[in-house]
Amino acid sequence: MSKNDKDELICICNSVSYRRIEEAVEQGAKNYEDILEMTGAGGVCGGCIERVDDILRSLVVQ
Ligand code: FES
């Protein structure tokens, strides 16, 4: 993934980028609830939750 792709907004409502989600995972986020708490992603319209979940699954080592 290129640098610019990481700046892409995943959650429009709260302006949360891919990079911000990645940082939250690095800081210990393990599930969607952690991401919501740490970044606010998905807390408004909920339209990004599936995408956030996919990203989370790709980043978190199970
Ligand atoms: S796009 Fe994430 S809560 Fe609306």
Coordinates of N, CA and C and ligand atoms in Angstrom, one line a residue:
M1 N 0.9 -1.2 0.0 CA 0.0 0.0 0.0 C 0.9 1.2 0.0
S2 N 0.6 2.2 -0.9 CA 1.4 3.4 -1.0 C 1.1 4.4 0.2
K3 N 2.0 5.3 0.3 CA 1.8 6.3 1.4 C 0.5 7.1 1.2
N4 N 0.1 7.4 0.0 CA -1.1 8.2 -0.2 C -2.3 7.4 0.1
D5 N -2.3 6.1 -0.2 CA -3.4 5.2 0.1 C -3.7 5.2 1.6
K6 N -2.7 5.3 2.4 CA -2.8 5.3 3.9 C -3.5 6.6 4.4
D7 N -3.5 7.6 3.6 CA -4.2 8.9 4.0 C -5.6 8.8 3.6
E8 N -6.0 7.8 2.9 CA -7.5 7.7 2.5 C -8.4 7.7 3.7
L9 N -9.4 8.4 3.6 CA -10.4 8.4 4.8 C -11.3 7.2 4.7
I10 N -11.3 6.4 5.8 CA -12.1 5.3 5.8 C -13.4 5.7 6.5
C11 N -13.4 6.4 7.5 CA -14.6 6.9 8.2 C -14.7 8.4 7.8
I12 N -15.6 8.7 7.0 CA -15.8 10.1 6.5 C -16.4 11.0 7.7
C13 N -17.3 10.4 8.4 CA -18.0 11.2 9.5 C -17.0 11.8 10.5
N14 N -16.0 11.0 10.9 CA -15.1 11.4 11.9 C -13.7 11.6 11.3
S15 N -13.5 11.6 10.0 CA -12.2 11.9 9.4 C -11.1 10.9 9.9
V16 N -11.4 9.7 9.9 CA -10.5 8.7 10.3 C -9.8 8.0 9.1
S17 N -8.5 8.1 9.0 CA -7.8 7.6 7.8 C -7.4 6.1 8.1
Y18 N -7.0 5.5 7.0 CA -6.4 4.1 7.1 C -5.3 4.1 8.1
R19 N -4.4 5.2 8.0 CA -3.2 5.3 8.8 C -3.6 5.4 10.3
R20 N -4.7 6.1 10.6 CA -5.2 6.2 12.0 C -5.6 4.9 12.6
I21 N -6.2 4.1 11.7 CA -6.7 2.8 12.2 C -5.5 1.9 12.4
E22 N -4.5 2.0 11.5 CA -3.3 1.2 11.7 C -2.5 1.6 13.0
E23 N -2.5 2.9 13.3 CA -1.9 3.4 14.5 C -2.6 2.8 15.7
A24 N -3.9 2.8 15.7 CA -4.7 2.3 16.8 C -4.4 0.8 17.0
V25 N -4.2 0.1 16.0 CA -3.8 -1.3 16.1 C -2.4 -1.5 16.7
E26 N -1.5 -0.6 16.3 CA -0.2 -0.6 16.8 C -0.2 -0.3 18.3
Q27 N -1.2 0.6 18.7 CA -1.3 1.0 20.1 C -2.1 0.0 20.9
G28 N -2.5 -1.1 20.3 CA -3.2 -2.2 21.0 C -4.6 -2.5 20.7
A29 N -5.2 -1.8 19.8 CA -6.6 -2.1 19.4 C -6.7 -3.6 18.9
K30 N -7.7 -4.3 19.4 CA -7.8 -5.7 19.0 C -9.1 -6.0 18.3
N31 N -10.1 -5.1 18.5 CA -11.4 -5.4 17.9 C -12.0 -4.0 17.5
Y32 N -13.2 -4.2 16.9 CA -13.9 -3.0 16.4 C -14.2 -2.0 17.6
E33 N -14.6 -2.5 18.7 CA -14.9 -1.6 19.8 C -13.7 -0.8 20.2
D34 N -12.5 -1.4 20.2 CA -11.3 -0.7 20.5 C -11.1 0.5 19.5
I35 N -11.3 0.2 18.3 CA -11.1 1.2 17.2 C -12.1 2.3 17.4
L36 N -13.3 2.0 17.7 CA -14.3 3.0 17.9 C -13.9 3.9 19.1
E37 N -13.5 3.3 20.2 CA -13.1 4.1 21.3 C -11.9 5.0 21.0
M38 N -10.9 4.4 20.3 CA -9.7 5.1 20.1 C -9.7 6.2 19.0
T39 N -10.6 5.9 18.0 CA -10.6 6.8 16.8 C -11.9 7.5 16.5
G40 N -13.0 6.8 17.0 CA -14.3 7.3 16.8 C -14.9 6.8 15.5
A41 N -14.1 6.0 14.7 CA -14.6 5.5 13.4 C -15.8 4.6 13.6
G42 N -16.8 4.9 12.9 CA -18.1 4.1 12.9 C -19.1 4.6 13.9
G43 N -18.7 5.7 14.7 CA -19.6 6.1 15.7 C -20.7 7.0 15.3
V44 N -20.8 7.4 14.0 CA -21.8 8.4 13.6 C -22.8 7.6 12.7
C45 N -22.5 7.5 11.4 CA -23.5 6.9 10.5 C -23.4 5.3 10.5
G46 N -22.2 4.8 10.9 CA -22.0 3.4 10.9 C -21.7 2.8 9.5
G47 N -21.7 3.6 8.5 CA -21.5 3.1 7.2 C -20.1 2.6 6.9
C48 N -19.1 2.9 7.7 CA -17.7 2.5 7.5 C -17.4 1.2 8.3
I49 N -18.3 0.8 9.1 CA -17.9 -0.3 10.1 C -17.4 -1.5 9.4
E50 N -18.1 -1.9 8.3 CA -17.6 -3.1 7.6 C -16.2 -3.0 7.1
R51 N -15.9 -1.8 6.5 CA -14.6 -1.5 6.0 C -13.5 -1.5 7.1
V52 N -13.9 -0.9 8.3 CA -13.0 -0.8 9.4 C -12.7 -2.2 9.9
D53 N -13.7 -3.0 9.9 CA -13.6 -4.4 10.3 C -12.7 -5.2 9.4
D54 N -12.8 -5.0 8.1 CA -11.9 -5.7 7.1 C -10.5 -5.3 7.3
I55 N -10.2 -4.0 7.5 CA -8.9 -3.5 7.8 C -8.3 -4.1 9.0
L56 N -9.1 -4.1 10.0 CA -8.7 -4.6 11.3 C -8.3 -6.1 11.2
R57 N -9.1 -6.8 10.5 CA -8.8 -8.3 10.3 C -7.5 -8.4 9.5
S58 N -7.2 -7.5 8.6 CA -6.0 -7.6 7.8 C -4.7 -7.2 8.6
L59 N -5.0 -6.4 9.7 CA -3.8 -5.9 10.5 C -3.5 -6.7 11.7
V60 N -4.6 -7.2 12.4 CA -4.5 -7.8 13.7 C -4.1 -9.3 13.4
V61 N -3.0 -9.7 14.1 CA -2.5 -11.1 14.0 C -3.3 -11.9 15.0
Q62 N -4.1 -12.8 14.4 CA -5.0 -13.6 15.3 C -4.2 -14.6 16.1
Ligands
FES1 S1 -18.4 7.0 7.8 FE1 -17.8 6.3 9.7 S2 -19.4 6.7 11.0 FE2 -20.0 7.5 9.1

